[in-house]
mmCIF file of C-alpha atoms in Angstrom:
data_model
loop_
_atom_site.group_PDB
_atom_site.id
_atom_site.type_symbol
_atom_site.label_atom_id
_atom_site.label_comp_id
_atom_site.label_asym_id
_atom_site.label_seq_id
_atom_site.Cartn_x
_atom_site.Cartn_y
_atom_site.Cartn_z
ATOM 1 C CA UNK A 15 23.632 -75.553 -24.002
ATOM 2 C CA UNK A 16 26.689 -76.809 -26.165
ATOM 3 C CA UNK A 17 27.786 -75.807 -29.259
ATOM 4 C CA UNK A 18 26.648 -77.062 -32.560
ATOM 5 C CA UNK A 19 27.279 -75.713 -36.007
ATOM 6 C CA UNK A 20 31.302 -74.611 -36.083
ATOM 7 C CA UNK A 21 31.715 -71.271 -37.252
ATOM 8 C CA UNK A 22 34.272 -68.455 -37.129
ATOM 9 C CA UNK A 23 33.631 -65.945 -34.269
ATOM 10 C CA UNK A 24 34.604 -62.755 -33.380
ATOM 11 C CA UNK A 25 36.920 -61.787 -30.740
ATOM 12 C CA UNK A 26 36.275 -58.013 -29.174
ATOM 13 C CA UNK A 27 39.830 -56.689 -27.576
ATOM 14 C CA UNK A 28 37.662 -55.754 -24.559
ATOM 15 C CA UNK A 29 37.624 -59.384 -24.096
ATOM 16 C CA UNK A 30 41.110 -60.304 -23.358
ATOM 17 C CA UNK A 31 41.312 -58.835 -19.906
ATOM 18 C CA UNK A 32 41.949 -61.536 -17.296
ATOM 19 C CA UNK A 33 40.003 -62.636 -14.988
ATOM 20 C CA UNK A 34 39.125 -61.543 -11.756
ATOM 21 C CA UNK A 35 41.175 -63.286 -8.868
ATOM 22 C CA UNK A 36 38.931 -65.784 -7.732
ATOM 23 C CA UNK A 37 38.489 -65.759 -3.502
ATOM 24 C CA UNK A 38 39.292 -69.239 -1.918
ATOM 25 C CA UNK A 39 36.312 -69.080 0.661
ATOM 26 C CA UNK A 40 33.258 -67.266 0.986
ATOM 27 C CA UNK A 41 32.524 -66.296 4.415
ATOM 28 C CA UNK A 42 29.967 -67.233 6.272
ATOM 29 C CA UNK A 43 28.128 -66.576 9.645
ATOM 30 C CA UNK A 44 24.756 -67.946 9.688
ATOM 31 C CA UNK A 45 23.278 -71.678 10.238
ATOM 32 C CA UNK A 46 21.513 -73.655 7.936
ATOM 33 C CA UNK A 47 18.233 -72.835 7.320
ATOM 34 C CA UNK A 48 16.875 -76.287 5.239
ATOM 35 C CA UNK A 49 13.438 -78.135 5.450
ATOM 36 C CA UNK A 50 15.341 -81.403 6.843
ATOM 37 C CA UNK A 51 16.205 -82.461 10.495
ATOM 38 C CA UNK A 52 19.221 -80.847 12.003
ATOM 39 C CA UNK A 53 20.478 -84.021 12.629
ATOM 40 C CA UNK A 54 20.929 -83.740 8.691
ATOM 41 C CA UNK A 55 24.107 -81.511 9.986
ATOM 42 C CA UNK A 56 25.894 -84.011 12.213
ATOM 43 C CA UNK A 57 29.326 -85.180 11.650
ATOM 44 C CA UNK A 58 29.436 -88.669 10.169
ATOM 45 C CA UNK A 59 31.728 -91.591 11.625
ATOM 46 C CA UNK A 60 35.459 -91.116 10.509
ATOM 47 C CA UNK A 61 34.676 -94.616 8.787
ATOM 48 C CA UNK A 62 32.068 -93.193 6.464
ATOM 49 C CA UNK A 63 33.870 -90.275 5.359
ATOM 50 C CA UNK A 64 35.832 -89.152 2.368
ATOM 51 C CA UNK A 65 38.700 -87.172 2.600
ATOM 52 C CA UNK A 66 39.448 -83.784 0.780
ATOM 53 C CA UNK A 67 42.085 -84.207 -2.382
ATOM 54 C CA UNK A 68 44.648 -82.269 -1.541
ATOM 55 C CA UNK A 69 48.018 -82.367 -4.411
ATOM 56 C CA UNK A 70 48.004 -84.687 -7.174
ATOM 57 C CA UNK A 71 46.061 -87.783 -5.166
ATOM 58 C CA UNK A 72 42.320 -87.790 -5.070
ATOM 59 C CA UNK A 73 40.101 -89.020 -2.360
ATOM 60 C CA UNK A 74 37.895 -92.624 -2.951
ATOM 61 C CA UNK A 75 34.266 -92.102 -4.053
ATOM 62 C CA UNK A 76 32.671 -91.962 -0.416
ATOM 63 C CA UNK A 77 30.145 -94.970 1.021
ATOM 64 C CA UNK A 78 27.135 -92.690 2.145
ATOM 65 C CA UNK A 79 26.355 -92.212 5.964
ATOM 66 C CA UNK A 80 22.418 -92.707 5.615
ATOM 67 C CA UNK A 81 19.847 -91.435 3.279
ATOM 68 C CA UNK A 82 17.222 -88.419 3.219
ATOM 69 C CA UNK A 83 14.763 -87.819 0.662
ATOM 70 C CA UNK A 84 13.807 -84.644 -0.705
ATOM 71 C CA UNK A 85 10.862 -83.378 -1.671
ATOM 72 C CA UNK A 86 11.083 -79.977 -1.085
ATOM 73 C CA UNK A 87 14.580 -77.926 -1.846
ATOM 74 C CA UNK A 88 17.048 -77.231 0.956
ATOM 75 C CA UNK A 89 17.810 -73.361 1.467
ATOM 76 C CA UNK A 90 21.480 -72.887 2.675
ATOM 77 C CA UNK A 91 22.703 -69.743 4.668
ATOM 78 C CA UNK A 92 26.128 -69.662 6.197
ATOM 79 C CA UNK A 93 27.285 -73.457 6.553
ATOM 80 C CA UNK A 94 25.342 -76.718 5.775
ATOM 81 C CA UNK A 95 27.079 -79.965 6.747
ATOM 82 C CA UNK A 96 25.853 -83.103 5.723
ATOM 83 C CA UNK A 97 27.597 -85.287 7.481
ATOM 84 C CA UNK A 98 28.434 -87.575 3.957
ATOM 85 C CA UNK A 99 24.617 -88.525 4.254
ATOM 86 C CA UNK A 100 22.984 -89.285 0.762
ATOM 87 C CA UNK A 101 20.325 -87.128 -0.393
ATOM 88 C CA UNK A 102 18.136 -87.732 -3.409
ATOM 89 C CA UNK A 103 14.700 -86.015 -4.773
ATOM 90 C CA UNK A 104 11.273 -87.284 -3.801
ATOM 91 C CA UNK A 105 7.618 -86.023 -4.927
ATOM 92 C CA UNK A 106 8.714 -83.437 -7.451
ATOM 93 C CA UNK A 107 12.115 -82.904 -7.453
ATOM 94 C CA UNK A 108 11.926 -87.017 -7.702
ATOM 95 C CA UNK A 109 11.055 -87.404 -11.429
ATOM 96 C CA UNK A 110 14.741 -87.883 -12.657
ATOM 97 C CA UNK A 111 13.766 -85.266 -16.075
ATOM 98 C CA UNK A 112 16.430 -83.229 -17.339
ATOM 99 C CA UNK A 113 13.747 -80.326 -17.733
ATOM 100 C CA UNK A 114 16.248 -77.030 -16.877
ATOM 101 C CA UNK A 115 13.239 -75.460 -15.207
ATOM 102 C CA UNK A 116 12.793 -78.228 -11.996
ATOM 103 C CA UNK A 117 14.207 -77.426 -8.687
ATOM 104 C CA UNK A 118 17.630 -77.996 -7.654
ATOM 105 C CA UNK A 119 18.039 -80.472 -3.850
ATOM 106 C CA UNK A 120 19.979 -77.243 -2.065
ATOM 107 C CA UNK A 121 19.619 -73.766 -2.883
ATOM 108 C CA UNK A 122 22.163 -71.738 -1.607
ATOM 109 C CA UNK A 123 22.300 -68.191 -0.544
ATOM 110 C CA UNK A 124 25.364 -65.616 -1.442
ATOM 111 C CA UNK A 125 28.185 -66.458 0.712
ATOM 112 C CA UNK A 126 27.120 -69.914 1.270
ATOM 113 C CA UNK A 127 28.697 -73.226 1.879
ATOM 114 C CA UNK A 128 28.003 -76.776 1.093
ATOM 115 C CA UNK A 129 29.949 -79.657 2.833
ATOM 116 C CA UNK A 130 30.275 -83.387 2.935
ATOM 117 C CA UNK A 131 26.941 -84.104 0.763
ATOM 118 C CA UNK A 132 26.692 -87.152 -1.508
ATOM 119 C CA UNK A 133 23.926 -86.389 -3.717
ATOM 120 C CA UNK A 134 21.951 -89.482 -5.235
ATOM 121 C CA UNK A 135 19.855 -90.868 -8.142
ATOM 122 C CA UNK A 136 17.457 -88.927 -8.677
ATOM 123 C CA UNK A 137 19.451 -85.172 -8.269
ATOM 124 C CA UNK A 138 16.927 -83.142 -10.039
ATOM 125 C CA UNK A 139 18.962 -80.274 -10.910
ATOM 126 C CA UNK A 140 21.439 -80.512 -8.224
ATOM 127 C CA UNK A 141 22.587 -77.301 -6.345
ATOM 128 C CA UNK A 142 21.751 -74.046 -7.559
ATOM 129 C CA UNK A 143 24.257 -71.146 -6.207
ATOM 130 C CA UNK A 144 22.384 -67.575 -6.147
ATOM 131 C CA UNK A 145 25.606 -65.854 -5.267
ATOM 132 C CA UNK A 146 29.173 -66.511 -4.074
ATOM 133 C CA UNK A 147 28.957 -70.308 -2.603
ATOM 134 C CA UNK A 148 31.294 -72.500 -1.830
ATOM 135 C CA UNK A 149 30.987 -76.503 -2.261
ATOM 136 C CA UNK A 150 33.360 -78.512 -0.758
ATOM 137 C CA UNK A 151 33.573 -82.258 -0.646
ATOM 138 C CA UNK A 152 30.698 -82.730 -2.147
ATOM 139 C CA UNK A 153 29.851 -85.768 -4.365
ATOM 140 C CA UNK A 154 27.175 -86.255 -7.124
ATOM 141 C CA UNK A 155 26.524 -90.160 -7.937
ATOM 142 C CA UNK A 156 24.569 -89.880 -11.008
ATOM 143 C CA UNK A 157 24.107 -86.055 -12.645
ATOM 144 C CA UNK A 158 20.617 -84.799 -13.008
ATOM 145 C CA UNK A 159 20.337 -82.115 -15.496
ATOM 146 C CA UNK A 160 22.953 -80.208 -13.794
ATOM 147 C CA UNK A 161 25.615 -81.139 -10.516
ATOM 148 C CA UNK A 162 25.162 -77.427 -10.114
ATOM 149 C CA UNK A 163 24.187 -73.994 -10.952
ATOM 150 C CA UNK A 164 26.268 -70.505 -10.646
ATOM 151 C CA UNK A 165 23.933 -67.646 -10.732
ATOM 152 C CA UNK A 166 25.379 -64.380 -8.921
ATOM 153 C CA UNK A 167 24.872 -61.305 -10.697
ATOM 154 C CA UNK A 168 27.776 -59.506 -9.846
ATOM 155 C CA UNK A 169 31.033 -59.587 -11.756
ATOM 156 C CA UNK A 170 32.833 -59.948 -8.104
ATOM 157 C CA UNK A 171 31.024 -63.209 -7.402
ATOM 158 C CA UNK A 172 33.154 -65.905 -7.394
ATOM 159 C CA UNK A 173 32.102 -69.470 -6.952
ATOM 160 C CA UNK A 174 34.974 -72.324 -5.455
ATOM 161 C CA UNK A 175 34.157 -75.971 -5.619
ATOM 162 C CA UNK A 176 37.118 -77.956 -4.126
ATOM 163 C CA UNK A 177 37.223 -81.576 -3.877
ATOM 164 C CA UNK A 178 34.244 -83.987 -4.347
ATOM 165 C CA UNK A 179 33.841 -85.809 -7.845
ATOM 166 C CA UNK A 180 30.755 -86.272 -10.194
ATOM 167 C CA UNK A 181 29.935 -88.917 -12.448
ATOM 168 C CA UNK A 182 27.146 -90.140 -15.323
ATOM 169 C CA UNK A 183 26.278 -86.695 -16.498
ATOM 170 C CA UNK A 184 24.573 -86.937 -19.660
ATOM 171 C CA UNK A 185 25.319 -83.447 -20.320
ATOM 172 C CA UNK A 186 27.074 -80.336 -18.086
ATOM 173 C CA UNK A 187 28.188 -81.156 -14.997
ATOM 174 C CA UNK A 188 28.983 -77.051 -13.418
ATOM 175 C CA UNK A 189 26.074 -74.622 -15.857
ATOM 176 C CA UNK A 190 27.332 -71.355 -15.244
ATOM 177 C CA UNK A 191 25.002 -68.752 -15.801
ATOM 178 C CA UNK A 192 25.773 -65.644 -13.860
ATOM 179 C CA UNK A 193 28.564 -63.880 -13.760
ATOM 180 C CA UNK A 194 31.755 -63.799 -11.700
ATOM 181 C CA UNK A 195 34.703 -66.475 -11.582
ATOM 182 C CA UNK A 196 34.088 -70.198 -10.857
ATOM 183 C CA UNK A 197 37.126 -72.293 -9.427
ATOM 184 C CA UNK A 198 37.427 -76.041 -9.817
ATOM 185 C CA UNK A 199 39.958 -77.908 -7.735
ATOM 186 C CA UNK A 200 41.100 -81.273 -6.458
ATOM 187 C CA UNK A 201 37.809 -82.456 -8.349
ATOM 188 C CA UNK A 202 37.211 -85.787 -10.579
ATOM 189 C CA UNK A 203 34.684 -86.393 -12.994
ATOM 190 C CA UNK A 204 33.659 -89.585 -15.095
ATOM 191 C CA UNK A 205 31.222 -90.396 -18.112
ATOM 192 C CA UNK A 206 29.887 -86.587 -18.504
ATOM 193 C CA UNK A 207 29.244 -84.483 -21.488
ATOM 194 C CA UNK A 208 31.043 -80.863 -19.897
ATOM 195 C CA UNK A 209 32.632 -80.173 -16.895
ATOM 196 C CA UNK A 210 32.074 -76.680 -17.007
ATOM 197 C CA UNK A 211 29.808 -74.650 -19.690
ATOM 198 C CA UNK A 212 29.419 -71.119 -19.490
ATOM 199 C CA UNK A 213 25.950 -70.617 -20.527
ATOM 200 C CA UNK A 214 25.501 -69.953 -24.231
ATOM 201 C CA UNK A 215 22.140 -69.226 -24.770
ATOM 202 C CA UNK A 216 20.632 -66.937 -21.582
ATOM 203 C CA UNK A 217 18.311 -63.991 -22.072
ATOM 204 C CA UNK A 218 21.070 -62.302 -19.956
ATOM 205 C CA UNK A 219 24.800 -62.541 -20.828
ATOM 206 C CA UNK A 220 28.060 -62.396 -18.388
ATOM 207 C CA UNK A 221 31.441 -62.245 -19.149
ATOM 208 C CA UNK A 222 32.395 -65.566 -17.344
ATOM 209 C CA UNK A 223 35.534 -66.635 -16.597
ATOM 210 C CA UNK A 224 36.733 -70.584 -14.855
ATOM 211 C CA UNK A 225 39.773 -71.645 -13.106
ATOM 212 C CA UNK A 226 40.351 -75.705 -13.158
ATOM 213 C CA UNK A 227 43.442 -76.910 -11.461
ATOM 214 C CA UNK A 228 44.162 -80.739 -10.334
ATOM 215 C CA UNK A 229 41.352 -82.273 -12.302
ATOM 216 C CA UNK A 230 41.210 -85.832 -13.210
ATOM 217 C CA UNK A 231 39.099 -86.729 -15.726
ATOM 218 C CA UNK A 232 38.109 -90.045 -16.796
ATOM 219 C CA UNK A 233 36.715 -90.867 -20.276
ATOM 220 C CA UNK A 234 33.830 -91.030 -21.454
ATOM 221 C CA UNK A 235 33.298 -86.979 -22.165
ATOM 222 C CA UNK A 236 33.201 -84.553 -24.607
ATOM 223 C CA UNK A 237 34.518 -81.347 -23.401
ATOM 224 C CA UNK A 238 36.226 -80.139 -20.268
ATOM 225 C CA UNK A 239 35.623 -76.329 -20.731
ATOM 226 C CA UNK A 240 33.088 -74.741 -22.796
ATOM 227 C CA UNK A 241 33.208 -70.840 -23.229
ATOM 228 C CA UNK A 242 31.618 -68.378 -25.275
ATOM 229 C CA UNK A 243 34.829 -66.185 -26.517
ATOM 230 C CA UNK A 244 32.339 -62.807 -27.966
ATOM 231 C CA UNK A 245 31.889 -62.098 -24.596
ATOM 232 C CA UNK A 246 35.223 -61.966 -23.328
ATOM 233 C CA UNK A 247 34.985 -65.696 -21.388
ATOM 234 C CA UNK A 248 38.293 -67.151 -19.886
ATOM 235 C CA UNK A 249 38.972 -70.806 -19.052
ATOM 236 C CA UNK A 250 42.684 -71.237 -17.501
ATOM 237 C CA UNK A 251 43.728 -75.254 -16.883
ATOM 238 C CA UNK A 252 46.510 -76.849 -14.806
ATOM 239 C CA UNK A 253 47.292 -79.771 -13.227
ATOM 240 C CA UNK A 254 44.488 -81.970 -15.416
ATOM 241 C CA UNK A 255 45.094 -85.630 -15.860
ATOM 242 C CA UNK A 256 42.382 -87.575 -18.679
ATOM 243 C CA UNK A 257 42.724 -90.949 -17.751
ATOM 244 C CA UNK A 258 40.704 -93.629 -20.938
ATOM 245 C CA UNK A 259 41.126 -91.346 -23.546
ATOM 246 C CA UNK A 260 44.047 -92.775 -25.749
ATOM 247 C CA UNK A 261 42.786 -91.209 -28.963
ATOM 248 C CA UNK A 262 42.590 -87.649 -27.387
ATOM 249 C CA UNK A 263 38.933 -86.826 -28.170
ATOM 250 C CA UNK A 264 37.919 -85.316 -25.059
ATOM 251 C CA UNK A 265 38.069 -81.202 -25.892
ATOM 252 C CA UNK A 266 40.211 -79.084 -23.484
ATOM 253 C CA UNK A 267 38.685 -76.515 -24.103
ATOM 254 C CA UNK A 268 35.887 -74.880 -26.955
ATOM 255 C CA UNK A 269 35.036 -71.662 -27.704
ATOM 256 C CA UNK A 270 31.546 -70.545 -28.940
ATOM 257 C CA UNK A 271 30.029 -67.279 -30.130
ATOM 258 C CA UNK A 272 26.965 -66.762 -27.267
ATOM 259 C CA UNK A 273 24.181 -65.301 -28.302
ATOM 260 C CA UNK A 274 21.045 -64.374 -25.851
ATOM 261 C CA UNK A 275 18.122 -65.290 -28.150
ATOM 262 C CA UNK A 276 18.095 -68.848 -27.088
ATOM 263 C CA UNK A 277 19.274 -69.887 -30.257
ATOM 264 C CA UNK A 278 21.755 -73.420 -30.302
ATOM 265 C CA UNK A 279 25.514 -71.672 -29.948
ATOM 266 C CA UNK A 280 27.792 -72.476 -32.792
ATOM 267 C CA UNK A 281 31.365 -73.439 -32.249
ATOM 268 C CA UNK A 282 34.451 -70.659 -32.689
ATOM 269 C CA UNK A 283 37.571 -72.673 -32.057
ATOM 270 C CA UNK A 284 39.090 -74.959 -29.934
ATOM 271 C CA UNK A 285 42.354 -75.221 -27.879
ATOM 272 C CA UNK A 286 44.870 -73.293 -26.561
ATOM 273 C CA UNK A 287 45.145 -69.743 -28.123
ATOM 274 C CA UNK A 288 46.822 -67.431 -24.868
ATOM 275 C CA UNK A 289 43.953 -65.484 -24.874
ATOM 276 C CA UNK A 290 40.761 -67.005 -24.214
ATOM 277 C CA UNK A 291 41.689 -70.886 -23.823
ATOM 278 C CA UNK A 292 44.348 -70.223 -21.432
ATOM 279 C CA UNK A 293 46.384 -73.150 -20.818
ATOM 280 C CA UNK A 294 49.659 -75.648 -22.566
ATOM 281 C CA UNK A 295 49.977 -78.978 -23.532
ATOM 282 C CA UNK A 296 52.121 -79.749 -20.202
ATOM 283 C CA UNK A 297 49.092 -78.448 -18.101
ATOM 284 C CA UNK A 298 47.539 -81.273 -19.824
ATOM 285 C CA UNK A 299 48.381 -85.170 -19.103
ATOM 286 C CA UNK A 300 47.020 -88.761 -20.345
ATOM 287 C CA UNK A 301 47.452 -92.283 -18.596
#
C-alpha cells in the first residue's frame, strides 16, 4: 500500500495537532490463551537468548531455542512468552503468499503482549494487533506480507514495539491500519521496502500517527515512514542510524494523499516539513 504517482496534496489545519502521547506498556492480567503447548511459554537458556537494545547499541540477531509449527493462529491475552523459540506457519498459514487476506502466526487481544518470539520462514502475515499490544523482543527472520498488523479502533490505542529486529521484507514491515499511536524503539531492520506504512488505501480511514526513536536501519529499503498527510498523519524520528546507504536513497519519511476507495495512493511530499514529517537532519545519521 505505497505510494505511486507523485502529486501535490492537501493539508487540512485540523491535521497539524500532535499526536497523542503514546503509553510505554499496555497492561495486562490474563495468560495466554494459544493453540500450542504451554511449554511454548517457558523461559529459554540464558545462552539462547537475545538481549533487549537498550541506548544506542543493539542486541545480536538471536539463535532460536527450538521450533513450533503453526497451523492454526495463536490468540494472545495478557502475556505470551516464547521463550526465543522459532515459530513458522504450517498447513495454511504455511504457503509463504503475500495475499493480505491469510492469517497472521499470533493474534493478539487489546492490551496484549508478545515476548521473546523469533518468527520464521514462512510468517504468513505475522502478528496482527486488534487493540493496544505490546511486542517486545521479538524477531522476524524473513517478512511475510507483513511483521505485523495495528488494528485498534480507538484513537487512544497505542501500539509499542521495543527491541527485536526484522529483515527480508519485500514490502512493509509494521501495516498500520487502525487508529491510535504506534511506537518503534531500540528496533533494527534490513533489506525491507517500509518500516512503517500507515495504511493508504482502507475502506476505513484513521488519523495515524508513529513515534521511531533508536532505529538502525540497514540498506537495502525504500522508505522508513510512510504517511498519508490529508488525514492529519504524524511520523516523529530520532536517534535513526542508516547504515549501506552512501547515496542517501532510503526516504525518511513520505507523505501521501489516502484515499479509502482502494485506489494506489499517490505521493504528496517527502522530508522534513515541522508539521507532518516531524524530525531534522541531526535526528538522522549514516555510517
Amino acid at each position: 500500500m505505497s505510494g505511486a504517482t507523485p502529486s501535490a496534496g492537501s493539508t487540512p489545519a485540523s491535521a497539524t495537532k500532535a499526536p497523542a502521547s503514546p503509553s510505554a506498556s499496555p497492561s495486562v492480567s490474563a495468560s495466554a490463551s494459544a493453540s500450542v503447548s504451554a511449554s511454548a511459554s517457558a523461559k529459554a537458556p540464558a545462552s539462547a537468548k537475545a538481549t533487549s537494545s537498550t541506548g544506542t547499541g543493539f542486541a545480536a540477531w538471536p539463535t532460536a531455542a527450538g521450533e513450533k509449527a503453526v497451523a492454526t493462529t495463536i490468540a494472545v491475552s495478557g502475556s505470551y512468552d516464547g521463550g526465543l523459540k522459532r515459530f513458522y506457519g504450517s498447513g495454511a498459514l504455511g504457503s509463504g503468499s503475500q495475499d493480505e487476506d491469510q492469517g497472521p502466526l499470533f493474534e493478539l487481544a487489546d492490551g496484549a503482549t508478545l515476548k521473546n518470539v523469533v518468527l520464521g520462514s514462512p510468517a504468513a502475515d505475522g502478528v496482527h494487533c486488534l487493540g493496544s499490544c505490546t511486542l517486545q523482543n521479538v524477531w522476524w527472520e524473513d517478512v511475510g506480507e507483513d511483521a505485523a498488523t495495528f488494528k485498534g479502533k480507538s484513537s487512544s490505542a497505542t501500539y509499542l514495539v521495543d527491541g527485536g529486529g526484522a529483515r527480508k521484507a519485500d514490502d512493509k514491515v509494521f501495516q498500520h491500519n487502525g487508529a491510535g499511536t504506534l511506537t518503534i524503539r531500540n528496533f533494527q531492520v534490513a533489506d525491507f521496502g517500509k518500516l512503517y506504512r500507515s495504511c493508504g488505501n482502507c475502506r476505513t480511514q484513521y488519523e495515524r500517527h508513529v513515534v521511531i526513536s533508536n532505529v538502525k536501519v540497514t540498506a537495502p529499503g525504500k522508505a522508513i515512514a510512510g504517511i498519508n498527510s490529508n488525514y492529519g498523519d504524524t511520523a516523529t524520528l530520532s536517534g535513526v542510524r542508516i547504515v549501506g546507504d552512501n547515496g542517501e536513497r532510503i526516504d525518511v519519511c513520505v507523505r501521501f494523499q489516502g484515499n479509502s476507495t482502494g485506489a494506489e495512493p499517490s505521493e504528496a511530499g517527502s522530508g522534513p516539513d515541522g508539521v507532518f514529517c516531524r524530525y531534522s537532519t541531526s535526528d538522522i545519521t549514516y555510517g
